[in-house]
CSV table of C-alpha atoms in Angstrom, one decimal:
chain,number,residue,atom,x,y,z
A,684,UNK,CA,0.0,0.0,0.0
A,685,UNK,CA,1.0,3.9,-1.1
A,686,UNK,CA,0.6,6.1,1.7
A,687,UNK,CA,2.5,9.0,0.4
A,688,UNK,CA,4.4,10.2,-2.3
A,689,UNK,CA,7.1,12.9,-3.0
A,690,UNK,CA,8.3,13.5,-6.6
A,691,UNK,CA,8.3,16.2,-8.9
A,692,UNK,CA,4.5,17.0,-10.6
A,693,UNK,CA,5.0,16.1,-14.2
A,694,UNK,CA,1.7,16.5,-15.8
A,695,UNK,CA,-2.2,16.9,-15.4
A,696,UNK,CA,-5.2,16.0,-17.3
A,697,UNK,CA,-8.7,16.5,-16.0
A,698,UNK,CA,-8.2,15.8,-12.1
A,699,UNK,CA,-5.2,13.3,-12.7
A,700,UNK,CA,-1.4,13.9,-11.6
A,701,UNK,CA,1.3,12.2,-13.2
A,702,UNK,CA,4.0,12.3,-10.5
A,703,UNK,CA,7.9,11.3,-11.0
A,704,UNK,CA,9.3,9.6,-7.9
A,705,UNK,CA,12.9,8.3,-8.7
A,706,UNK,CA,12.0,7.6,-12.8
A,707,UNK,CA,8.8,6.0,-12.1
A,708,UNK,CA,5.6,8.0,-13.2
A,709,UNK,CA,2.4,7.6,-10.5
A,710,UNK,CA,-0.9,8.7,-11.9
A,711,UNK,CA,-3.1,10.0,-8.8
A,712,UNK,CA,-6.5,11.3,-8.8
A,713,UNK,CA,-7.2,14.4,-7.1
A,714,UNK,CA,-9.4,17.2,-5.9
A,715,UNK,CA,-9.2,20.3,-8.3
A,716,UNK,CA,-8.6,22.3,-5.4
A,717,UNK,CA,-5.4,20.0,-5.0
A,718,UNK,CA,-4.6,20.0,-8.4
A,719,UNK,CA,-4.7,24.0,-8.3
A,720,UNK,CA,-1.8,24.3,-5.7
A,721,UNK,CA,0.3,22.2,-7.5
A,722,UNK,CA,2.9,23.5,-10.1
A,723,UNK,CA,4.5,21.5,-12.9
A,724,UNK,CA,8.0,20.8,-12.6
A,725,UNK,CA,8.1,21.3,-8.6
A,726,UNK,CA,8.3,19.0,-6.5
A,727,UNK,CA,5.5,17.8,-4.2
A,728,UNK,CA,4.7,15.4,-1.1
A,729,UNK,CA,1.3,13.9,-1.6
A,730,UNK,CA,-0.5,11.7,1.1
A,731,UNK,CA,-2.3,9.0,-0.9
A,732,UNK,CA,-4.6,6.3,-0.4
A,733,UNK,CA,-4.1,3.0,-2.5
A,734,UNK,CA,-7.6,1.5,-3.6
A,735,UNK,CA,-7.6,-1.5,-4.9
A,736,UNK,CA,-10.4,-2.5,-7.2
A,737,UNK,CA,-11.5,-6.3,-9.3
A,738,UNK,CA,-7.9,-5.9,-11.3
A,739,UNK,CA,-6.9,-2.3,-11.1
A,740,UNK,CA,-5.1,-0.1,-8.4
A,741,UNK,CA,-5.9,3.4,-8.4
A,742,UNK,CA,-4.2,6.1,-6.1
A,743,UNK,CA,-5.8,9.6,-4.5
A,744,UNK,CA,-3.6,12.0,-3.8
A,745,UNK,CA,-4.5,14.8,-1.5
A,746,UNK,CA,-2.0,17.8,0.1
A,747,UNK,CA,-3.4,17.2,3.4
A,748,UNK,CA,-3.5,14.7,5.4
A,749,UNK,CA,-7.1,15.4,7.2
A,750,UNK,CA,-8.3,15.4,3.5
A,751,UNK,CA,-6.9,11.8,3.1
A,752,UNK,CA,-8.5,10.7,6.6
A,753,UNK,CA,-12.2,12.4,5.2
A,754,UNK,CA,-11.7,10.4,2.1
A,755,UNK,CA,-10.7,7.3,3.8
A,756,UNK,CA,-14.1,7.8,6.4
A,757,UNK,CA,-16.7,8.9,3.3
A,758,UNK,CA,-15.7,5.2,1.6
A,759,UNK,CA,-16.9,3.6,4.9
A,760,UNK,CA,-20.0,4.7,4.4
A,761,UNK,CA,-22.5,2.1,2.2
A,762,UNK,CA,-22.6,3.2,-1.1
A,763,UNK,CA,-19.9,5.6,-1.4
A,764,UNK,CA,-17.0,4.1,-3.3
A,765,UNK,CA,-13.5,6.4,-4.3
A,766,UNK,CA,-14.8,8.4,-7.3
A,767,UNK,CA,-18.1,9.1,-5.4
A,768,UNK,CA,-16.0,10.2,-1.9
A,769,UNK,CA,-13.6,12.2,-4.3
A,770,UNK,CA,-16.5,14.4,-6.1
A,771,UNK,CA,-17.8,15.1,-2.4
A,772,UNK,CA,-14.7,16.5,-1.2
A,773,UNK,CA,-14.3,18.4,-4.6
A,774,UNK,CA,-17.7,19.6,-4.5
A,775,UNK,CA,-17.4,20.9,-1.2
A,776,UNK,CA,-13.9,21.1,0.2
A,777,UNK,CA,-13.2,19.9,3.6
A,778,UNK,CA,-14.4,22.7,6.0
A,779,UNK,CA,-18.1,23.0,4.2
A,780,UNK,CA,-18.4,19.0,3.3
A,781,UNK,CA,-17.3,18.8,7.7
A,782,UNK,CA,-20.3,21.8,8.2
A,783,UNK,CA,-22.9,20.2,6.1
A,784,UNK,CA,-22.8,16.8,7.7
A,785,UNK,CA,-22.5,18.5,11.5
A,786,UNK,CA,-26.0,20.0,10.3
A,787,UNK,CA,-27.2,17.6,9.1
A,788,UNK,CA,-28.0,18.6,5.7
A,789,UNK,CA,-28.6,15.8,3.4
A,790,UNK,CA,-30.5,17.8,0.9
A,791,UNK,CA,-27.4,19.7,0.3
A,792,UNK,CA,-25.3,16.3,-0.5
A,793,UNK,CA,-27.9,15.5,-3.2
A,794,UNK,CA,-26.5,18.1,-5.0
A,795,UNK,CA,-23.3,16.4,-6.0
A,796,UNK,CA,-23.9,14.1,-8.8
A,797,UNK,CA,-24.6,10.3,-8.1
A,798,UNK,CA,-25.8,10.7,-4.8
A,799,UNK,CA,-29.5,10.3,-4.0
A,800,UNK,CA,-31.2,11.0,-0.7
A,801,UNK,CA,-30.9,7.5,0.9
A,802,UNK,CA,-27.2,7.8,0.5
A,803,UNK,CA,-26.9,11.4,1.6
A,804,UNK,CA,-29.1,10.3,4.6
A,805,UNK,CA,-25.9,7.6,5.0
A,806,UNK,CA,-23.2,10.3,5.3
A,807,UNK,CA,-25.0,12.3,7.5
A,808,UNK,CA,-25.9,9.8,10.2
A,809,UNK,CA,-22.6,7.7,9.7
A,810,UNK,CA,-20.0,10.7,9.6
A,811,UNK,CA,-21.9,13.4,12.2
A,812,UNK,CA,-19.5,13.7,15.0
A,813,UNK,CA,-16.6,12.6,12.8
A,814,UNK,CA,-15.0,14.8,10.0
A,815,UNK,CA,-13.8,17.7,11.8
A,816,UNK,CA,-14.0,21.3,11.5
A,817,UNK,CA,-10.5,22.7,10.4
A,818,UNK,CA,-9.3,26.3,10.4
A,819,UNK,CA,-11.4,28.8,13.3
A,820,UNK,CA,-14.6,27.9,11.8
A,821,UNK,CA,-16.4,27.1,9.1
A,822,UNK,CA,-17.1,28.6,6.0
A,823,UNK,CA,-20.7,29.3,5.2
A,824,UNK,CA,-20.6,30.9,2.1
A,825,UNK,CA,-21.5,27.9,-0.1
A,826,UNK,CA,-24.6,27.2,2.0
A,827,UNK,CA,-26.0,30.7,2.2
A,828,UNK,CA,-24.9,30.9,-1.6
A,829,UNK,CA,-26.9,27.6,-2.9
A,830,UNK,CA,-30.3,29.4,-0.8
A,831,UNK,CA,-29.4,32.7,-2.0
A,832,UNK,CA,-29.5,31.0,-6.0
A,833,UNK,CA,-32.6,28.9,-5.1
A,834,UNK,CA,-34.4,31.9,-3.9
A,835,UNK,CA,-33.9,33.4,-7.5
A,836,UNK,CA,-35.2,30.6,-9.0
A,837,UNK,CA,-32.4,28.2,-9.9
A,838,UNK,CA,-32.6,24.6,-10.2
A,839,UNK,CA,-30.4,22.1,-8.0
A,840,UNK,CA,-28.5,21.1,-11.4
A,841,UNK,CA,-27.9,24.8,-12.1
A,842,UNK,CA,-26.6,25.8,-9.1
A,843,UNK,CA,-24.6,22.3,-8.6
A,844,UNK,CA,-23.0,23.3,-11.9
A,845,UNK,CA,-22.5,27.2,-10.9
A,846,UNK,CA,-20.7,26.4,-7.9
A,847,UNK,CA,-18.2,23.8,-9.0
A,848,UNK,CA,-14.9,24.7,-8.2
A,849,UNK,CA,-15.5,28.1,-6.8
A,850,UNK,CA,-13.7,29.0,-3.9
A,851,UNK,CA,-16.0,28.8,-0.4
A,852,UNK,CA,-12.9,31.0,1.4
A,853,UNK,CA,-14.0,34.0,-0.6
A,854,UNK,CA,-17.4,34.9,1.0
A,855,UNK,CA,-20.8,34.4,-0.1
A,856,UNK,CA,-21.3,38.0,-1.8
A,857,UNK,CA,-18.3,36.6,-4.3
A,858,UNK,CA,-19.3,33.1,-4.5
A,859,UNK,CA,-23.0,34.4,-5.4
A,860,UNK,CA,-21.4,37.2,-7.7
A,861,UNK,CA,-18.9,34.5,-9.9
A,862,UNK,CA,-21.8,32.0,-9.5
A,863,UNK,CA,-24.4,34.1,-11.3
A,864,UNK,CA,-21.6,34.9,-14.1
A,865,UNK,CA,-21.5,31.8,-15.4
A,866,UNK,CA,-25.3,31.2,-15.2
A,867,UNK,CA,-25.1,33.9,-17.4
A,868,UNK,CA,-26.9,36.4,-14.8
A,869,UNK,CA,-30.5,35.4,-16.0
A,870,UNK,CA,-32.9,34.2,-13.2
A,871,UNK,CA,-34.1,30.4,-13.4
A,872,UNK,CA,-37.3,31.3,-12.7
A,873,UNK,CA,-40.4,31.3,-14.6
């Protein structure tokens, strides 16, 4: 088993890494968020977990080591295998997907592609009390965004798709703002 890697970042595709360690190339999955902090040609420690699957061994990379722990807890829950635990945590980051299970907020975890409400209802009672908080708090801007978006009349989908990849740290006014520039600043309602 892989628990970590350091080598210098060769190349990414989509939310893939090739990594060189010593002349051989490792291929991780990883968050975008991950991915972003990277730069090619520097060299990088990267805590992985090793999951092995019928006849293929895949490896998710993450820069922090609470991220890897999160990962490693969402695929003990029923339902939730490593691509499934990997959208979460890029979906949400660690600090909101930590808030949204502490309140208990399934409806929010249906957002993320592939998950339905039995399985949401899964994370939330398996993982409340769990996945810590990190930083001084949390950050609420992603919640508060998704109700401000719904109360103009966008769909789940729309607002799923508006918010991937944005940056929770930078408030909800600039969440809301960049989210309602690539819906195009048109209202979803009727």
């Amino acid at each position: 088993m892989i628990g970590s890697i350091r080598g210098v970042a060769l190349e990414r595709w989509g939310e893939r890494l090739l990594v060189d360690c010593g002349g051989v190339g490792y291929i991780l999955n990883m968050t975008s968020r991950d991915l972003a902090a990277l730069r090619l040609g520097e060299e990088a420690f990267i805590y992985v977990s090793t999951q092995v699957k019928d006849a293929s061994i895949e490896l998710y990379g993450f820069l922090d080591r609470r991220c890897r722990e999160s990962f490693q807890a969402l695929l003990g829950v029923h339902g939730v295998g490593p691509s499934l635990a990997l959208s979460l945590l890029n979906s949400f980051g660690l600090e909101e997907l930590a808030q949204v299970i502490e309140e208990g907020a399934p409806e929010v975890l249906c957002m993320v592609p592939g998950i339905g409400p039995k399985t949401a209802a899964r994370l939330v009672l398996e993982l409340k009390g769990r996945l810590e908080r990190f930083g001084d708090g949390y950050l609420p801007s992603w919640s508060e965004a998704r109700a401000v978006l719904a109360a103009l009349g966008y769909g789940e989908g729309e607002i799923r798709e508006a918010l991937a990849g944005l940056d929770a740290a930078a408030g909800t006014e600039e969440v809301v703002r960049s989210a309602l520039r690539r819906l195009g600043g048109s209202s979803g309602a009727d």
